mmCIF file of C-alpha atoms and ligand atoms in Angstrom:
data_model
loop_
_atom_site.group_PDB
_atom_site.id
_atom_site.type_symbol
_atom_site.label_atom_id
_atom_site.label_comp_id
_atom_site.label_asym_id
_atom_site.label_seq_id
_atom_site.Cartn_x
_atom_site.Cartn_y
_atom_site.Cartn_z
ATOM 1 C CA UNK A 1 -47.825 92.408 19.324
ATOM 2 C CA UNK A 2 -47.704 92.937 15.529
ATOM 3 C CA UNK A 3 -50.610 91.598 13.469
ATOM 4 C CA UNK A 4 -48.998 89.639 10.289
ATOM 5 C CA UNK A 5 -51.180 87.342 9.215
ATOM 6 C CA UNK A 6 -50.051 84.740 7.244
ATOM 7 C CA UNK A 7 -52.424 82.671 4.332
ATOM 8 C CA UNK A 8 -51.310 79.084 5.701
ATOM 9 C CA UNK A 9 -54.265 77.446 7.939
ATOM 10 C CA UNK A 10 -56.729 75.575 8.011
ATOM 11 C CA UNK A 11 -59.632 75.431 10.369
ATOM 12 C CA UNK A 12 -58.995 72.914 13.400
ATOM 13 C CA UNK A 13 -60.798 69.587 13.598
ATOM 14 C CA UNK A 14 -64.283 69.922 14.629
ATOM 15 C CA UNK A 15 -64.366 69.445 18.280
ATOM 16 C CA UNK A 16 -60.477 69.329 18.519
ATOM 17 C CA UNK A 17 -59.261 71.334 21.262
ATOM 18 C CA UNK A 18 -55.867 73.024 22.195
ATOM 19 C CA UNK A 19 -54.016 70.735 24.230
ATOM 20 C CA UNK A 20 -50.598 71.501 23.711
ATOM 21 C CA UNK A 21 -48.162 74.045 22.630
ATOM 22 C CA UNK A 22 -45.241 73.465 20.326
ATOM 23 C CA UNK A 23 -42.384 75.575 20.391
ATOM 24 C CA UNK A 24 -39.908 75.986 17.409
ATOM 25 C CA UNK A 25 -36.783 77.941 16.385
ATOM 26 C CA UNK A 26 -36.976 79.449 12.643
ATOM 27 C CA UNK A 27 -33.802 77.856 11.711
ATOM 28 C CA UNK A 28 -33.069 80.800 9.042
ATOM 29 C CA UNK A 29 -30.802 83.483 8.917
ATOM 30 C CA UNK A 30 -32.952 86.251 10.009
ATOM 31 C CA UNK A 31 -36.928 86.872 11.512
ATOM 32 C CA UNK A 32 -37.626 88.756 8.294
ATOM 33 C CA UNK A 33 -36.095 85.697 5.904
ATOM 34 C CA UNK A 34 -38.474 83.206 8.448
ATOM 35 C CA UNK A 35 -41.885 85.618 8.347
ATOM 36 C CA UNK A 36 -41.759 85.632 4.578
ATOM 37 C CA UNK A 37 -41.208 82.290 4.589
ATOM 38 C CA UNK A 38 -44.210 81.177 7.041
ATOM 39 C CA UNK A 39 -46.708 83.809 4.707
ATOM 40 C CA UNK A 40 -45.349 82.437 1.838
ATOM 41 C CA UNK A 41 -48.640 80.199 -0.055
ATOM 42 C CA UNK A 42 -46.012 78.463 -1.947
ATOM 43 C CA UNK A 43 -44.111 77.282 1.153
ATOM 44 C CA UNK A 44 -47.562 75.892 3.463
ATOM 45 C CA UNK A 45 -45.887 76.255 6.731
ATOM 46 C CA UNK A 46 -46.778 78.899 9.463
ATOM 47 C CA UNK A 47 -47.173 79.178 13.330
ATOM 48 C CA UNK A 48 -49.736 80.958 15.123
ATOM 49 C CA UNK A 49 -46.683 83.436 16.583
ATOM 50 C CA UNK A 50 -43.305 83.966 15.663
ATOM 51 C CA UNK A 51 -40.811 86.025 18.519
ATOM 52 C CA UNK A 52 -37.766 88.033 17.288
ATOM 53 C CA UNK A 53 -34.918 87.911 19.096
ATOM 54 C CA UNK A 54 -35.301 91.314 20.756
ATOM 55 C CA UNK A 55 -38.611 90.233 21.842
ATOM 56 C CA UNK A 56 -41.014 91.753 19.105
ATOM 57 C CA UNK A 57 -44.193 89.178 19.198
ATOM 58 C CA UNK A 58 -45.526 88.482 15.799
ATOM 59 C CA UNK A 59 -49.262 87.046 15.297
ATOM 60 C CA UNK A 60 -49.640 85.254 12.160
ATOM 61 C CA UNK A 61 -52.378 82.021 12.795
ATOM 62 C CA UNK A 62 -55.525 83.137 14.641
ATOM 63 C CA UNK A 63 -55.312 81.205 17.719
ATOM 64 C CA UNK A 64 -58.593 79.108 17.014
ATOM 65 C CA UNK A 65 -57.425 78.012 13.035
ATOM 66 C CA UNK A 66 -54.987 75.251 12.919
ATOM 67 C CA UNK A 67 -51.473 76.555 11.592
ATOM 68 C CA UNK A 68 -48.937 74.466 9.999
ATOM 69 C CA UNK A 69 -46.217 73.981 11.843
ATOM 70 C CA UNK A 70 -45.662 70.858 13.539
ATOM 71 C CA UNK A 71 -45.464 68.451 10.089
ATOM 72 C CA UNK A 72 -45.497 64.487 10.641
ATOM 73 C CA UNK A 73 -45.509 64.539 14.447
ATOM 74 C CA UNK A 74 -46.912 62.309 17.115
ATOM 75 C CA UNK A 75 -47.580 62.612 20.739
ATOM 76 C CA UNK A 76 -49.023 59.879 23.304
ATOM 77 C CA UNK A 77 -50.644 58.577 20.046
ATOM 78 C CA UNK A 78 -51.821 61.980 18.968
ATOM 79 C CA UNK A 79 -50.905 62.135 15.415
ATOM 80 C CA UNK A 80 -52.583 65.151 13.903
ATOM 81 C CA UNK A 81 -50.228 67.795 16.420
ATOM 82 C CA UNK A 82 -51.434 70.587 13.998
ATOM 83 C CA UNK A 83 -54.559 70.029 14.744
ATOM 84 C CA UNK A 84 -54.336 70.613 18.636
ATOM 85 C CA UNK A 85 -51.733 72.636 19.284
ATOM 86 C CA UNK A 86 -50.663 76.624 19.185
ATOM 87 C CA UNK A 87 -46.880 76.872 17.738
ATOM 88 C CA UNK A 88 -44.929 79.497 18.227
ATOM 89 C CA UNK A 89 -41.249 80.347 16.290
ATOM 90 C CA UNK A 90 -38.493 81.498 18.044
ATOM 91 C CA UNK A 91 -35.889 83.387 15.792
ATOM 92 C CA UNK A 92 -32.906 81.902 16.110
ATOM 93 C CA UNK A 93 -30.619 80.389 12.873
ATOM 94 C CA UNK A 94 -30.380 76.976 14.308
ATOM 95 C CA UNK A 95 -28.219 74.224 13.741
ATOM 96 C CA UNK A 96 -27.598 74.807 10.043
ATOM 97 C CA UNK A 97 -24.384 76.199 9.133
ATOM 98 C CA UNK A 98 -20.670 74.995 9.167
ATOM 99 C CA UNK A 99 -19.834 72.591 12.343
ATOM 100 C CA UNK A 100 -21.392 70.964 14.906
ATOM 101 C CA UNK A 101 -23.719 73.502 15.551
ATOM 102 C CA UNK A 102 -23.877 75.275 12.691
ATOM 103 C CA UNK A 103 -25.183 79.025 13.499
ATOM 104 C CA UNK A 104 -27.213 77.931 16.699
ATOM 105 C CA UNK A 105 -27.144 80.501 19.658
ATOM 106 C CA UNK A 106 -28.779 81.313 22.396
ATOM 107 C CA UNK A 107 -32.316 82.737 23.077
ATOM 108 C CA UNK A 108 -31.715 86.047 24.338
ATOM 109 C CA UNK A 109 -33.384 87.099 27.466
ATOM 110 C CA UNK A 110 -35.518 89.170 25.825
ATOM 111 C CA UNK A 111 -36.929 86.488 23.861
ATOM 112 C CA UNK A 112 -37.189 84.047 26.702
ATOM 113 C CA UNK A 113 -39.411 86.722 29.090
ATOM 114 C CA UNK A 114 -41.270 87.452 25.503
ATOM 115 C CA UNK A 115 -42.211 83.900 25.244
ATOM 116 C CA UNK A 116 -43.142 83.515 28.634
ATOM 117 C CA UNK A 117 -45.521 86.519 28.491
ATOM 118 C CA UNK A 118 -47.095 85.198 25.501
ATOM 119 C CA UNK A 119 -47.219 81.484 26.642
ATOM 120 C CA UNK A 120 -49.189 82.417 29.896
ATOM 121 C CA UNK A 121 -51.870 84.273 27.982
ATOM 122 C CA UNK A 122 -52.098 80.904 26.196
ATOM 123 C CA UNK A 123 -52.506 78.997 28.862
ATOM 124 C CA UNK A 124 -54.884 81.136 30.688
ATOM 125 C CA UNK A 125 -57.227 80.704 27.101
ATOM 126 C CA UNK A 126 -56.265 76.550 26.705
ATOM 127 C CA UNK A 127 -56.535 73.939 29.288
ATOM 128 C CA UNK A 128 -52.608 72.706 27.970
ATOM 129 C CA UNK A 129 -51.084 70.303 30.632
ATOM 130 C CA UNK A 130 -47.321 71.514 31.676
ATOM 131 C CA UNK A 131 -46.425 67.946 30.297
ATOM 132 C CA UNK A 132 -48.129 68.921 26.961
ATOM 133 C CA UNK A 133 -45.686 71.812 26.495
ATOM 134 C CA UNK A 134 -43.238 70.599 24.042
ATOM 135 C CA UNK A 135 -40.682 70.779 21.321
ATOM 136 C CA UNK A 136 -40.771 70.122 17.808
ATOM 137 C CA UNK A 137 -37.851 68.006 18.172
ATOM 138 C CA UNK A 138 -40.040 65.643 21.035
ATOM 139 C CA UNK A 139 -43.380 65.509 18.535
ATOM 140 C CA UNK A 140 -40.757 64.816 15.569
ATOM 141 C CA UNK A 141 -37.745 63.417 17.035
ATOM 142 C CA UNK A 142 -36.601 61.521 13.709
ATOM 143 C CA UNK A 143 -36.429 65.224 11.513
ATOM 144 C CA UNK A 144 -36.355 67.632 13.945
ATOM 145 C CA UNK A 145 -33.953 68.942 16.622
ATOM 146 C CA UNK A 146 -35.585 72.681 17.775
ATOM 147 C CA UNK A 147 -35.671 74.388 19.636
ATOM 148 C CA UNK A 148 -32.542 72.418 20.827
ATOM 149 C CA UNK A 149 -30.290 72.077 23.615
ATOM 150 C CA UNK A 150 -29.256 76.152 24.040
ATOM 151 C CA UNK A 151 -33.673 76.502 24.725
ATOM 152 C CA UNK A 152 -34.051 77.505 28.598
ATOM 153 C CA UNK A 153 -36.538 75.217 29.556
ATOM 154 C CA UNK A 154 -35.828 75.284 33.223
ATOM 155 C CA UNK A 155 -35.905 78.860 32.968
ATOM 156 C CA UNK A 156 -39.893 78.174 31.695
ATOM 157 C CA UNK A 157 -40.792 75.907 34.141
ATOM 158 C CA UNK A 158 -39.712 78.030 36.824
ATOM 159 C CA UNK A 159 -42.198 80.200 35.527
ATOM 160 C CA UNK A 160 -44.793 78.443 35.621
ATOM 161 C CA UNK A 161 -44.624 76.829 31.952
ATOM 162 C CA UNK A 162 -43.779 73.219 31.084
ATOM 163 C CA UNK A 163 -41.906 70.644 33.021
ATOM 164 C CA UNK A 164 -38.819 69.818 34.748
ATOM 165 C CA UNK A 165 -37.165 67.496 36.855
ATOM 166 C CA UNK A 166 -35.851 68.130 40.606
ATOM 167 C CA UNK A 167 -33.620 64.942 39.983
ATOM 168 C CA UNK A 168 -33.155 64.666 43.650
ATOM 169 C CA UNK A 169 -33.939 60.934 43.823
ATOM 170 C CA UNK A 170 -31.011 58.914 43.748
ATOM 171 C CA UNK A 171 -32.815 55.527 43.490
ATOM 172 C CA UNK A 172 -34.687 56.515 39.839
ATOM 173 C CA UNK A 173 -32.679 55.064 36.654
ATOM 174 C CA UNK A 174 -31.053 52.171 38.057
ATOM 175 C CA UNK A 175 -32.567 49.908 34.822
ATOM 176 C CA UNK A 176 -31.059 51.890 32.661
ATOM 177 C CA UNK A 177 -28.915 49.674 31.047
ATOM 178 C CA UNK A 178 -32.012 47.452 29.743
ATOM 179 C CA UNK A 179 -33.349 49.497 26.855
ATOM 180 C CA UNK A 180 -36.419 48.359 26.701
ATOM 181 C CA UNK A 181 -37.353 49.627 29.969
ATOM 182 C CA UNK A 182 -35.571 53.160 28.767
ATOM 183 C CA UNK A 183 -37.580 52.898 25.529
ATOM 184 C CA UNK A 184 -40.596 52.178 27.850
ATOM 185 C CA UNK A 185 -40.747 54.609 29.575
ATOM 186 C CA UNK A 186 -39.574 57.022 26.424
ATOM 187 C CA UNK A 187 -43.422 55.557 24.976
ATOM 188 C CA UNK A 188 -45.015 55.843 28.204
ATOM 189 C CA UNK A 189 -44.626 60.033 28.404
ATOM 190 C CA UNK A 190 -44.942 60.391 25.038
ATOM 191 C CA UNK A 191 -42.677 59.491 22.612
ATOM 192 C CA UNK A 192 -43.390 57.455 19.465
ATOM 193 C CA UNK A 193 -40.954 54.784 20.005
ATOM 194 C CA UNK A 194 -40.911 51.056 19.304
ATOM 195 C CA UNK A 195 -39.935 48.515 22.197
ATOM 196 C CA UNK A 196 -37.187 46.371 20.718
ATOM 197 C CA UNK A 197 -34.770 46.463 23.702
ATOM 198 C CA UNK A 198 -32.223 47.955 21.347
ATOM 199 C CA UNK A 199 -30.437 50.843 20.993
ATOM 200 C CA UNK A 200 -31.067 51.724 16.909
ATOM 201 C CA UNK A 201 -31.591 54.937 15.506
ATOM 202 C CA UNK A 202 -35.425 55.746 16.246
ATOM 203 C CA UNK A 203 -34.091 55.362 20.366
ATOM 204 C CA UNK A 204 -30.863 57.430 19.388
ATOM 205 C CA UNK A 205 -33.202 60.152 18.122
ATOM 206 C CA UNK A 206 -35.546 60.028 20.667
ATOM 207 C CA UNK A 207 -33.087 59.585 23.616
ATOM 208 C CA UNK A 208 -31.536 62.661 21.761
ATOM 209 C CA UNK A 209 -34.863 64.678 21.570
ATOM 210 C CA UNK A 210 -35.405 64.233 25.408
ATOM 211 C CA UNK A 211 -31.791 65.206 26.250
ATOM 212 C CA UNK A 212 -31.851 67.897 24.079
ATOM 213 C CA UNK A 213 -34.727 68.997 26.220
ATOM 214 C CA UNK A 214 -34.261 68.177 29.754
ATOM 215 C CA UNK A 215 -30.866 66.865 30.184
ATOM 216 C CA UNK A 216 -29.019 69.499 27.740
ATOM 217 C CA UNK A 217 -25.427 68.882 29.025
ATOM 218 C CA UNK A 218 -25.138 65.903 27.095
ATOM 219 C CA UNK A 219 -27.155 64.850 24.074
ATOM 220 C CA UNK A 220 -25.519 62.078 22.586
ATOM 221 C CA UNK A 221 -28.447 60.149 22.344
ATOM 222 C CA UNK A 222 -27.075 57.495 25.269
ATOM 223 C CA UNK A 223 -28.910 56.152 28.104
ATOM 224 C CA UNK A 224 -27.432 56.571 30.961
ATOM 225 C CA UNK A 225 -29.049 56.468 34.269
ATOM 226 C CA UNK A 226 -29.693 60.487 35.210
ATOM 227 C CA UNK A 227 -31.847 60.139 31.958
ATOM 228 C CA UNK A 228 -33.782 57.542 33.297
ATOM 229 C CA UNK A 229 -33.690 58.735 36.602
ATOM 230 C CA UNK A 230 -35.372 61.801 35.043
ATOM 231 C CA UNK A 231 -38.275 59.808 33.183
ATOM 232 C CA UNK A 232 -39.476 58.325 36.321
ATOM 233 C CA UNK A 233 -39.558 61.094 37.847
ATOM 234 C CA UNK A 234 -41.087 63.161 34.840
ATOM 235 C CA UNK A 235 -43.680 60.266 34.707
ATOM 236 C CA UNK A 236 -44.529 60.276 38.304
ATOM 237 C CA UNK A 237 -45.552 64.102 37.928
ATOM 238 C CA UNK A 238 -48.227 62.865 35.435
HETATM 239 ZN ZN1 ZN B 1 -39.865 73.360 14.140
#
């Protein structure tokens, strides 16, 4: 690990504890371009750690000061995500770029077995639930889409590290034409989502958000009922 500290943090809440960690992709062109950019005074964003893609770890935020990362977020009506969670930046140039997905490619293995390495000395030093182990796209699903649908979650939960679904239960999702119950049980996991029973843009982005992370094969922002078939499952590991 390579100290590198960065000037953007603040100290936590007093008496706020880590309960989740929020992982990110850098969304510029190279790690060097996204380190000076998260030391940068001028710019007031950072992460505790930042991962190249060959796997180099980066420590920027001391893990007990609150690093700026996570923006205007929310989480089962935690709003100050900053304040209780560890991010960490994955290099990777994201969705920016010409077409559909821009420059966006996928974490190299290197990266992924980096990450988990780093994420289970976290959690061995933070009592973070596996259903507190997010994206920025799920604590910001109206501005943010990393690390998006190429991020290996599975791969992480098979590790040990976050959730996800065995979707071997073929009688979850059959409501999931009514959108209120979708958008329901979106609110009920986590998501800061009005009930209105229709599909608008907040449930577009937030159906999106989810798919993006654990239904990646199609992210349309839809509900269909394997998405809903995976929140009640998802819920009933609570
Ligand atoms: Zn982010």
């Amino acid at each position: 690990m390579i100290s590198y500290p960065s000037p953007n943090f603040d100290d936590r809440p007093s008496g706020a504890k880590v309960k989740y960690l929020i992982l990110h992709y850098t969304g510029m062109a190279t790690g060097q371009a996204a380190l000076d950019r998260l030391c940068d005074p001028a710019a007031k964003v950072s992460a505790h750690y930042l991962i190249e893609e060959d796997g180099q770890v980066f420590s920027l935020v001391a893990e007990h000061k609150r690093a700026w990362h996570a923006g205007v977020s929310s989480w089962a009506g935690d709003r100050d995500i900053n304040g209780l969670s560890i991010g960490i930046e994955l290099v990777n140039p994201g969705h920016d770029g010409p077409g559909y997905k821009g420059n966006y490619r996928p974490f190299p293995m290197a990266q992924m077995t980096a990450l988990r390495e780093l994420s289970k000395g976290i959690l061995s030093r933070h009592d973070i639930l596996p259903r507190h182990i997010l994206g920025h796209s799920d604590v910001a699903p109206m501005r943010k889409c990393d690390p998006g649908e190429l991020f290996d979650w599975r791969y992480l939960a098979s590790e040990g590290i976050g959730l996800w679904p065995k979707g071997d239960d073929p009688s979850l999702g059959q409501n999931w034409r009514d959108i209120s119950v979708v958008q329901q049980n979106l609110a009920d996991f986590g998501y800061d989502i009005k009930v209105t029973g229709k599909l608008g843009s907040q449930t577009k982005a937030v159906l999106r958000a989810f798919q993006q992370h654990f239904r990646p094969a199609d992210i349309r922002g839809q509900s269909d009922q394997e998405c809903l078939a995976i929140l009640e499952e998802l819920r009933g590991l609570h």
